[in-house]
């Protein structure tokens, strides 16, 4: 299992100071160059595209011109998984990316999907990518696991990690999620874009052969975001799936990717980005916690080299992370935070949400319906969740996520 994931978590815990509730509101999100209000049509036709291009050029690197997925094998593992609540499947796929007319494909990887059994209507589905493997996310003996493969939830150190980072980082409460009427799809991007400097960069290069410029080549955070969309490629032809209820969910580095996924793919209808921090929901300007220098120094395979070049001169960036949130408007987004998780800068995420609110309003949405960080409004389209404690997914988090999901998506089980 990735040493980077472990050092990342340790870094998070060491940054254990309390939240700074002050801080200026960021610039309005409707512009890159000029401060002009736009209409929803103008936003969709020009401004959103301009922002996507700027985020690629300055933060994440270039996304493919075309993409697809091909299914190599598909089987039902268990008709009665989770005590009869769901049908569990495993799909072996390869994903394709084309840059400047040159196609390339990933190595084969697996997607596990569990859908509520006997649903009377198509089910919304939560997609999750994680630094913990699929066989940790979906704890079922039928899920394929390579020999001698690592795990976040086994071994002598796992109770300690579970204690510090919460027991839900690796394994969400899937039985409960199914009983709320939601399906669940899991991938482990480490299977095809490893979270490792050398191997990660090599995989990213192989997949983007047609893109010659190393400075603007995509990093793993963008490519993992693209990987969520390859799950959507599978879900969008499945009649059991509610096509208005496809949600990207991720924690921390995958929270960043879950946001990118929705910002670049309109087929995604909602996002839960938990503690996504730098390169995710938190602004680069006036940042507390992890700086561009720290993130690009520690994880050189995560972003384009152009982002690293803004270290120490964040004010010069023509985009900031509220633009990423604005691209998702008016679709529902939950930003998860913890008060002592200052490394991911909850305050910077709140300021980004305040700034992105204007994009929600442009579409007639109430957007962020809270003035303070701790006024939780699960029904808001831009919902900001903050709890006590540190980095991780703990027992209070999923009840809040489910409150948000039940409020925004139609499922059989919703209360
Ligand atoms: C590190 C990294 C963060 C990241 C986190 C995680 O702490 O600095 O940017 O979000 O790992 O993925 O847990």
Short mmCIF file of C-alpha atoms and ligand atoms in Angstrom, two decimals:
data_model
loop_
_atom_site.label_atom_id
_atom_site.label_comp_id
_atom_site.label_asym_id
_atom_site.label_seq_id
_atom_site.Cartn_x
_atom_site.Cartn_y
_atom_site.Cartn_z
CA UNK A 1 0.00 0.00 0.00
CA UNK A 2 1.19 3.46 -0.86
CA UNK A 3 3.72 4.96 1.49
CA UNK A 4 2.62 8.32 0.14
CA UNK A 5 -0.90 7.72 1.44
CA UNK A 6 0.44 6.98 4.91
CA UNK A 7 2.85 9.94 5.04
CA UNK A 8 0.01 12.13 3.77
CA UNK A 9 -2.21 11.09 6.63
CA UNK A 10 0.57 11.64 9.16
CA UNK A 11 1.22 15.12 7.77
CA UNK A 12 -2.46 15.86 8.24
CA UNK A 13 -2.40 14.89 11.87
CA UNK A 14 0.71 16.90 12.62
CA UNK A 15 -0.97 20.04 11.28
CA UNK A 16 -3.14 19.93 14.35
CA UNK A 17 -3.95 23.51 15.09
CA UNK A 18 -7.44 24.94 15.24
CA UNK A 19 -9.33 26.66 12.50
CA UNK A 20 -8.97 30.31 11.68
CA UNK A 21 -12.54 31.51 11.24
CA UNK A 22 -11.51 34.83 9.67
CA UNK A 23 -10.33 35.53 6.21
CA UNK A 24 -11.44 37.60 3.28
CA UNK A 25 -14.06 36.49 0.81
CA UNK A 26 -12.49 35.50 -2.49
CA UNK A 27 -13.01 37.27 -5.77
CA UNK A 28 -16.30 36.56 -7.56
CA UNK A 29 -16.26 33.38 -9.64
CA UNK A 30 -17.89 34.49 -12.83
CA UNK A 31 -14.74 35.78 -14.39
CA UNK A 32 -11.26 34.98 -15.30
CA UNK A 33 -10.17 38.20 -16.92
CA UNK A 34 -13.06 40.60 -16.43
CA UNK A 35 -15.65 41.19 -13.81
CA UNK A 36 -18.82 40.98 -15.91
CA UNK A 37 -22.00 39.18 -14.94
CA UNK A 38 -23.10 36.63 -17.53
CA UNK A 39 -26.33 34.85 -18.44
CA UNK A 40 -26.71 31.07 -17.84
CA UNK A 41 -26.38 30.48 -21.61
CA UNK A 42 -23.27 32.60 -21.90
CA UNK A 43 -21.85 30.84 -18.87
CA UNK A 44 -22.36 27.40 -20.41
CA UNK A 45 -21.28 28.37 -23.91
CA UNK A 46 -18.16 30.38 -23.16
CA UNK A 47 -17.19 31.15 -19.59
CA UNK A 48 -17.35 27.60 -18.22
CA UNK A 49 -15.25 26.37 -21.12
CA UNK A 50 -12.75 29.18 -20.59
CA UNK A 51 -12.45 28.21 -16.90
CA UNK A 52 -11.99 24.52 -17.73
CA UNK A 53 -9.18 25.41 -20.10
CA UNK A 54 -7.55 27.69 -17.52
CA UNK A 55 -7.70 25.03 -14.80
CA UNK A 56 -6.09 22.55 -17.18
CA UNK A 57 -3.38 25.03 -18.23
CA UNK A 58 -2.53 26.24 -14.71
CA UNK A 59 -3.42 23.45 -12.27
CA UNK A 60 -4.32 19.96 -13.44
CA UNK A 61 -2.79 19.59 -16.90
CA UNK A 62 -4.57 18.79 -20.15
CA UNK A 63 -7.50 16.39 -20.21
CA UNK A 64 -7.97 13.99 -23.16
CA UNK A 65 -9.85 15.11 -26.28
CA UNK A 66 -11.84 11.87 -26.30
CA UNK A 67 -12.26 8.94 -23.91
CA UNK A 68 -14.09 5.64 -23.59
CA UNK A 69 -14.11 2.38 -21.74
CA UNK A 70 -14.19 -1.20 -23.03
CA UNK A 71 -15.56 -4.12 -21.04
CA UNK A 72 -13.37 -7.24 -21.05
CA UNK A 73 -15.39 -9.31 -18.61
CA UNK A 74 -18.45 -8.88 -16.43
CA UNK A 75 -19.92 -11.12 -13.78
CA UNK A 76 -22.33 -11.13 -10.87
CA UNK A 77 -20.39 -12.08 -7.74
CA UNK A 78 -23.29 -12.24 -5.33
CA UNK A 79 -27.04 -11.91 -5.94
CA UNK A 80 -27.58 -11.42 -2.22
CA UNK A 81 -24.68 -9.34 -1.01
CA UNK A 82 -24.92 -7.36 2.23
CA UNK A 83 -27.49 -9.72 3.74
CA UNK A 84 -29.63 -9.66 0.65
CA UNK A 85 -29.69 -5.88 0.26
CA UNK A 86 -27.72 -5.72 -2.98
CA UNK A 87 -26.50 -7.39 -6.15
CA UNK A 88 -22.72 -7.23 -6.39
CA UNK A 89 -20.91 -7.29 -9.73
CA UNK A 90 -17.35 -7.10 -10.93
CA UNK A 91 -16.40 -5.65 -14.30
CA UNK A 92 -12.96 -5.87 -15.86
CA UNK A 93 -12.32 -2.89 -18.13
CA UNK A 94 -9.70 -0.91 -19.98
CA UNK A 95 -10.07 2.85 -20.32
CA UNK A 96 -9.05 4.77 -23.43
CA UNK A 97 -7.77 8.33 -23.70
CA UNK A 98 -7.00 10.22 -26.91
CA UNK A 99 -4.72 13.26 -26.99
CA UNK A 100 -4.18 15.07 -30.31
CA UNK A 101 -5.51 12.11 -32.25
CA UNK A 102 -3.25 9.56 -30.54
CA UNK A 103 -5.23 6.95 -28.58
CA UNK A 104 -3.80 5.05 -25.62
CA UNK A 105 -5.28 2.70 -23.05
CA UNK A 106 -4.82 1.85 -19.39
CA UNK A 107 -3.92 -1.61 -18.19
CA UNK A 108 -6.97 -3.70 -17.30
CA UNK A 109 -8.60 -2.80 -14.00
CA UNK A 110 -11.74 -3.71 -12.11
CA UNK A 111 -14.89 -1.88 -11.11
CA UNK A 112 -17.17 -3.28 -8.40
CA UNK A 113 -20.78 -2.20 -8.48
CA UNK A 114 -23.43 -3.04 -5.91
CA UNK A 115 -27.02 -2.03 -6.64
CA UNK A 116 -30.02 -2.20 -4.31
CA UNK A 117 -31.95 -5.41 -4.83
CA UNK A 118 -35.61 -5.29 -5.90
CA UNK A 119 -35.60 -1.51 -6.34
CA UNK A 120 -38.85 -0.31 -7.90
CA UNK A 121 -37.17 2.61 -9.60
CA UNK A 122 -33.68 3.14 -11.04
CA UNK A 123 -31.21 3.76 -8.22
CA UNK A 124 -28.87 6.70 -7.78
CA UNK A 125 -25.27 5.51 -7.49
CA UNK A 126 -22.32 6.82 -5.46
CA UNK A 127 -18.96 6.33 -7.17
CA UNK A 128 -15.87 6.12 -4.98
CA UNK A 129 -12.17 6.07 -5.75
CA UNK A 130 -9.73 5.63 -2.89
CA UNK A 131 -6.14 5.07 -1.88
CA UNK A 132 -7.42 2.01 -0.08
CA UNK A 133 -8.02 -0.90 -2.45
CA UNK A 134 -11.41 -2.02 -3.79
CA UNK A 135 -11.22 -5.17 -1.66
CA UNK A 136 -11.19 -2.88 1.39
CA UNK A 137 -14.03 -0.72 0.10
CA UNK A 138 -16.24 -3.69 -0.80
CA UNK A 139 -15.43 -6.28 1.88
CA UNK A 140 -16.63 -9.42 0.13
CA UNK A 141 -14.67 -12.65 -0.45
CA UNK A 142 -15.76 -12.73 -4.11
CA UNK A 143 -14.09 -9.40 -4.95
CA UNK A 144 -10.91 -10.03 -6.93
CA UNK A 145 -7.75 -9.35 -4.99
CA UNK A 146 -4.29 -9.99 -6.39
CA UNK A 147 -2.11 -12.31 -4.35
CA UNK A 148 -0.10 -10.58 -1.65
CA UNK A 149 -1.99 -7.34 -2.26
CA UNK A 150 -1.96 -4.83 0.59
CA UNK A 151 -4.88 -3.56 2.62
CA UNK A 152 -5.73 -0.54 4.75
CA UNK A 153 -7.90 -2.53 7.14
CA UNK A 154 -5.79 -5.59 7.86
CA UNK A 155 -2.46 -5.97 9.63
CA UNK A 156 -1.18 -4.88 13.01
CA UNK A 157 -1.16 -1.11 12.27
CA UNK A 158 -4.69 -0.91 10.91
CA UNK A 159 -6.49 -0.49 14.28
CA UNK A 160 -4.20 2.47 14.98
CA UNK A 161 -4.92 4.00 11.58
CA UNK A 162 -8.61 3.28 12.07
CA UNK A 163 -8.49 5.02 15.45
CA UNK A 164 -6.70 8.09 14.11
CA UNK A 165 -8.34 8.48 10.70
CA UNK A 166 -11.75 6.96 11.33
CA UNK A 167 -13.01 3.56 10.30
CA UNK A 168 -14.87 4.78 7.22
CA UNK A 169 -11.92 5.99 5.11
CA UNK A 170 -11.50 2.61 3.50
CA UNK A 171 -14.95 1.07 3.96
CA UNK A 172 -18.07 3.21 3.77
CA UNK A 173 -21.21 1.85 5.50
CA UNK A 174 -22.44 0.18 2.33
CA UNK A 175 -25.32 -1.79 3.87
CA UNK A 176 -26.73 1.46 5.19
CA UNK A 177 -26.15 3.21 1.88
CA UNK A 178 -28.05 0.40 0.09
CA UNK A 179 -30.90 0.63 2.57
CA UNK A 180 -31.21 4.33 1.74
CA UNK A 181 -31.77 3.18 -1.86
CA UNK A 182 -28.36 4.16 -3.25
CA UNK A 183 -26.05 1.93 -5.25
CA UNK A 184 -22.28 2.05 -4.90
CA UNK A 185 -19.43 1.70 -7.39
CA UNK A 186 -15.78 1.39 -6.37
CA UNK A 187 -12.49 1.62 -8.20
CA UNK A 188 -8.91 1.58 -6.98
CA UNK A 189 -7.03 3.92 -9.33
CA UNK A 190 -3.75 2.51 -7.98
CA UNK A 191 -4.49 -0.41 -10.33
CA UNK A 192 -3.88 1.72 -13.42
CA UNK A 193 -2.43 5.13 -12.36
CA UNK A 194 -0.30 4.32 -9.31
CA UNK A 195 0.03 6.91 -6.56
CA UNK A 196 3.79 6.88 -6.92
CA UNK A 197 6.17 9.43 -8.45
CA UNK A 198 7.95 7.23 -10.98
CA UNK A 199 5.28 4.66 -11.74
CA UNK A 200 2.54 7.28 -11.62
CA UNK A 201 4.33 9.63 -14.00
CA UNK A 202 5.14 6.75 -16.36
CA UNK A 203 1.47 5.64 -16.47
CA UNK A 204 0.33 9.22 -17.06
CA UNK A 205 2.83 9.64 -19.92
CA UNK A 206 1.81 6.34 -21.51
CA UNK A 207 -1.82 7.41 -21.47
CA UNK A 208 -1.11 10.80 -23.03
CA UNK A 209 1.38 9.94 -25.76
CA UNK A 210 -0.17 12.45 -28.13
CA UNK A 211 0.52 15.31 -25.70
CA UNK A 212 4.12 16.34 -26.10
CA UNK A 213 4.52 19.20 -23.64
CA UNK A 214 5.66 17.88 -20.24
CA UNK A 215 4.83 21.19 -18.52
CA UNK A 216 1.12 20.85 -19.18
CA UNK A 217 0.81 17.06 -19.12
CA UNK A 218 -1.98 15.86 -16.83
CA UNK A 219 -1.20 14.82 -13.29
CA UNK A 220 -2.72 12.00 -11.30
CA UNK A 221 -5.34 14.18 -9.57
CA UNK A 222 -6.85 15.11 -12.98
CA UNK A 223 -6.47 11.60 -14.34
CA UNK A 224 -8.18 10.06 -11.31
CA UNK A 225 -10.99 12.57 -11.89
CA UNK A 226 -11.17 11.34 -15.49
CA UNK A 227 -11.36 7.77 -14.12
CA UNK A 228 -14.65 8.54 -12.34
CA UNK A 229 -16.06 9.41 -15.75
CA UNK A 230 -15.07 5.99 -17.02
CA UNK A 231 -17.36 4.52 -14.33
CA UNK A 232 -20.08 6.82 -15.67
CA UNK A 233 -19.45 5.30 -19.13
CA UNK A 234 -20.48 1.97 -17.60
CA UNK A 235 -23.40 3.29 -15.55
CA UNK A 236 -24.99 5.35 -18.29
CA UNK A 237 -26.09 2.28 -20.25
CA UNK A 238 -27.45 0.48 -17.19
CA UNK A 239 -31.25 0.68 -16.90
CA UNK A 240 -31.10 -0.02 -13.18
CA UNK A 241 -29.25 3.24 -12.64
CA UNK A 242 -30.94 6.63 -12.22
CA UNK A 243 -29.22 8.81 -14.81
CA UNK A 244 -30.04 11.90 -12.76
CA UNK A 245 -28.42 10.45 -9.66
CA UNK A 246 -24.77 9.77 -10.44
CA UNK A 247 -22.59 11.08 -7.61
CA UNK A 248 -18.81 11.26 -7.31
CA UNK A 249 -17.50 10.77 -3.79
CA UNK A 250 -13.93 10.94 -2.56
CA UNK A 251 -11.88 11.64 0.50
CA UNK A 252 -8.85 13.95 0.55
CA UNK A 253 -6.73 13.42 -2.62
CA UNK A 254 -9.77 11.67 -4.13
CA UNK A 255 -11.99 14.50 -2.90
CA UNK A 256 -9.96 16.72 -5.23
CA UNK A 257 -10.55 14.23 -8.06
CA UNK A 258 -14.27 13.84 -7.29
CA UNK A 259 -14.69 17.60 -7.79
CA UNK A 260 -12.73 17.57 -11.05
CA UNK A 261 -14.82 14.66 -12.29
CA UNK A 262 -18.05 16.67 -11.96
CA UNK A 263 -16.48 19.91 -13.20
CA UNK A 264 -15.47 18.17 -16.45
CA UNK A 265 -18.42 15.80 -16.85
CA UNK A 266 -22.00 17.02 -16.89
CA UNK A 267 -23.30 13.46 -16.58
CA UNK A 268 -22.28 13.59 -12.92
CA UNK A 269 -25.18 14.97 -10.89
CA UNK A 270 -23.65 15.58 -7.49
CA UNK A 271 -20.44 15.46 -5.47
CA UNK A 272 -19.32 14.64 -1.96
CA UNK A 273 -15.78 15.98 -1.61
CA UNK A 274 -14.58 15.26 1.90
CA UNK A 275 -11.53 17.20 3.15
CA UNK A 276 -10.33 17.82 -0.41
CA UNK A 277 -8.00 20.68 0.61
CA UNK A 278 -5.31 22.11 -1.65
CA UNK A 279 -5.98 21.48 -5.33
CA UNK A 280 -9.55 20.62 -4.27
CA UNK A 281 -12.05 22.97 -2.66
CA UNK A 282 -9.58 25.25 -0.80
CA UNK A 283 -8.42 28.48 -2.36
CA UNK A 284 -4.75 28.87 -3.22
CA UNK A 285 -4.73 32.54 -2.26
CA UNK A 286 -4.25 33.42 1.42
CA UNK A 287 -4.02 29.80 2.27
CA UNK A 288 -3.63 28.21 5.65
CA UNK A 289 -2.34 24.66 5.71
CA UNK A 290 -0.77 22.95 2.70
CA UNK A 291 0.84 25.34 0.20
CA UNK A 292 1.40 24.80 -3.53
CA UNK A 293 5.09 24.40 -2.74
CA UNK A 294 4.36 21.63 -0.24
CA UNK A 295 1.84 19.74 -2.34
CA UNK A 296 3.81 19.85 -5.60
CA UNK A 297 7.07 19.09 -3.75
CA UNK A 298 5.60 16.13 -1.87
CA UNK A 299 3.55 14.78 -4.78
CA UNK A 300 5.21 15.79 -8.08
CA UNK A 301 2.98 13.39 -10.02
CA UNK A 302 -0.33 14.94 -8.89
CA UNK A 303 -0.54 18.19 -10.89
CA UNK A 304 0.86 19.77 -14.03
CA UNK A 305 4.27 21.41 -13.70
CA UNK A 306 2.63 24.76 -14.38
CA UNK A 307 0.91 24.57 -10.98
CA UNK A 308 4.24 24.00 -9.21
CA UNK A 309 5.51 27.17 -10.88
CA UNK A 310 2.95 29.23 -8.89
CA UNK A 311 4.55 28.26 -5.56
CA UNK A 312 5.03 31.49 -3.60
CA UNK A 313 3.22 33.57 -6.23
CA UNK A 314 -0.34 32.32 -5.81
CA UNK A 315 -1.66 35.87 -6.34
CA UNK A 316 -0.58 35.64 -9.98
CA UNK A 317 -2.82 32.68 -10.74
CA UNK A 318 -5.57 33.53 -13.24
CA UNK A 319 -7.81 30.90 -11.65
CA UNK A 320 -8.49 29.67 -8.16
CA UNK A 321 -10.41 26.77 -6.68
CA UNK A 322 -13.76 28.58 -6.44
CA UNK A 323 -13.74 28.34 -10.24
CA UNK A 324 -13.65 24.56 -9.91
CA UNK A 325 -16.72 24.69 -7.65
CA UNK A 326 -18.45 27.18 -9.95
CA UNK A 327 -18.15 24.70 -12.84
CA UNK A 328 -20.28 22.23 -10.90
CA UNK A 329 -23.13 24.73 -10.32
CA UNK A 330 -26.04 24.26 -9.91
CA UNK A 331 -25.50 20.58 -9.10
CA UNK A 332 -25.47 19.61 -5.41
CA UNK A 333 -22.05 19.51 -3.75
CA UNK A 334 -21.18 18.65 -0.18
CA UNK A 335 -17.83 19.91 1.08
CA UNK A 336 -16.82 17.89 4.14
CA UNK A 337 -14.43 19.39 6.72
CA UNK A 338 -13.12 19.02 10.26
CA UNK A 339 -12.16 21.85 12.60
CA UNK A 340 -8.68 20.58 13.36
CA UNK A 341 -7.92 19.51 9.83
CA UNK A 342 -6.13 22.77 9.14
CA UNK A 343 -3.78 21.10 6.61
CA UNK A 344 -6.77 20.96 4.22
CA UNK A 345 -7.83 24.49 5.17
CA UNK A 346 -11.59 24.39 5.86
CA UNK A 347 -11.61 28.16 5.99
CA UNK A 348 -10.22 28.37 2.47
CA UNK A 349 -12.88 25.89 1.31
CA UNK A 350 -15.62 28.01 2.89
CA UNK A 351 -14.31 31.14 1.18
CA UNK A 352 -14.24 29.23 -2.12
CA UNK A 353 -17.85 28.17 -1.56
CA UNK A 354 -18.82 31.78 -0.77
CA UNK A 355 -17.25 32.88 -4.03
CA UNK A 356 -18.75 30.02 -6.07
CA UNK A 357 -22.19 30.88 -4.69
CA UNK A 358 -22.66 33.49 -7.43
CA UNK A 359 -22.51 30.74 -10.07
CA UNK A 360 -25.25 28.82 -8.23
CA UNK A 361 -27.36 31.96 -8.03
CA UNK A 362 -26.91 32.50 -11.76
CA UNK A 363 -28.86 29.25 -12.24
CA UNK A 364 -31.52 30.22 -9.69
CA UNK A 365 -30.14 27.92 -6.99
CA UNK A 366 -29.87 29.04 -3.36
CA UNK A 367 -26.24 27.80 -3.44
CA UNK A 368 -24.50 28.16 -0.09
CA UNK A 369 -27.26 28.81 2.41
CA UNK A 370 -25.06 29.45 5.41
CA UNK A 371 -23.19 32.46 6.70
CA UNK A 372 -21.00 30.57 9.10
CA UNK A 373 -19.00 27.38 8.73
CA UNK A 374 -21.03 25.43 11.28
CA UNK A 375 -24.58 26.18 10.04
CA UNK A 376 -25.06 22.81 8.34
CA UNK A 377 -27.80 22.89 5.66
CA UNK A 378 -28.01 19.44 4.04
CA UNK A 379 -30.75 20.65 1.68
CA UNK A 380 -28.54 23.41 0.21
CA UNK A 381 -27.04 22.82 -3.23
CA UNK A 382 -23.69 23.99 -1.91
CA UNK A 383 -23.59 22.31 1.48
CA UNK A 384 -20.69 22.88 3.86
CA UNK A 385 -20.22 20.25 6.56
CA UNK A 386 -17.82 20.77 9.43
CA UNK A 387 -17.42 18.69 12.55
CA UNK A 388 -15.00 18.56 15.46
CA UNK A 389 -11.85 16.50 15.09
CA UNK A 390 -9.22 15.88 12.46
CA UNK A 391 -8.57 14.37 9.05
CA UNK A 392 -10.46 11.18 8.28
CA UNK A 393 -13.92 9.74 7.77
CA UNK A 394 -15.48 9.18 11.17
CA UNK A 395 -18.83 8.08 12.52
CA UNK A 396 -20.48 11.50 12.20
CA UNK A 397 -19.56 11.89 8.53
CA UNK A 398 -21.69 9.32 6.70
CA UNK A 399 -24.93 10.26 8.53
CA UNK A 400 -24.33 13.82 7.28
CA UNK A 401 -23.52 12.58 3.76
CA UNK A 402 -26.72 10.49 3.73
CA UNK A 403 -28.79 13.43 4.94
CA UNK A 404 -27.44 15.42 2.00
CA UNK A 405 -27.99 12.54 -0.46
CA UNK A 406 -31.54 11.88 0.74
CA UNK A 407 -32.34 15.58 0.41
CA UNK A 408 -31.14 15.81 -3.19
CA UNK A 409 -31.63 12.44 -4.89
CA UNK A 410 -34.67 10.24 -5.36
CA UNK A 411 -34.25 6.69 -4.25
CA UNK A 412 -36.48 3.90 -2.99
CA UNK A 413 -35.17 4.04 0.50
CA UNK A 414 -35.01 7.78 1.13
CA UNK A 415 -36.61 8.91 4.30
C1 LIG B 1 -1.57 14.54 2.06
C2 LIG B 1 -1.64 15.66 1.05
C3 LIG B 1 -3.06 16.18 0.90
C4 LIG B 1 -4.01 15.03 0.64
C5 LIG B 1 -3.87 13.98 1.73
C6 LIG B 1 -4.72 12.73 1.57
O1 LIG B 1 -1.75 15.03 3.35
O2 LIG B 1 -0.75 16.65 1.48
O3 LIG B 1 -3.13 17.11 -0.16
O4 LIG B 1 -5.34 15.52 0.56
O5 LIG B 1 -2.52 13.55 1.76
O6 LIG B 1 -5.04 12.34 0.47
O7 LIG B 1 -5.01 12.11 2.60
#
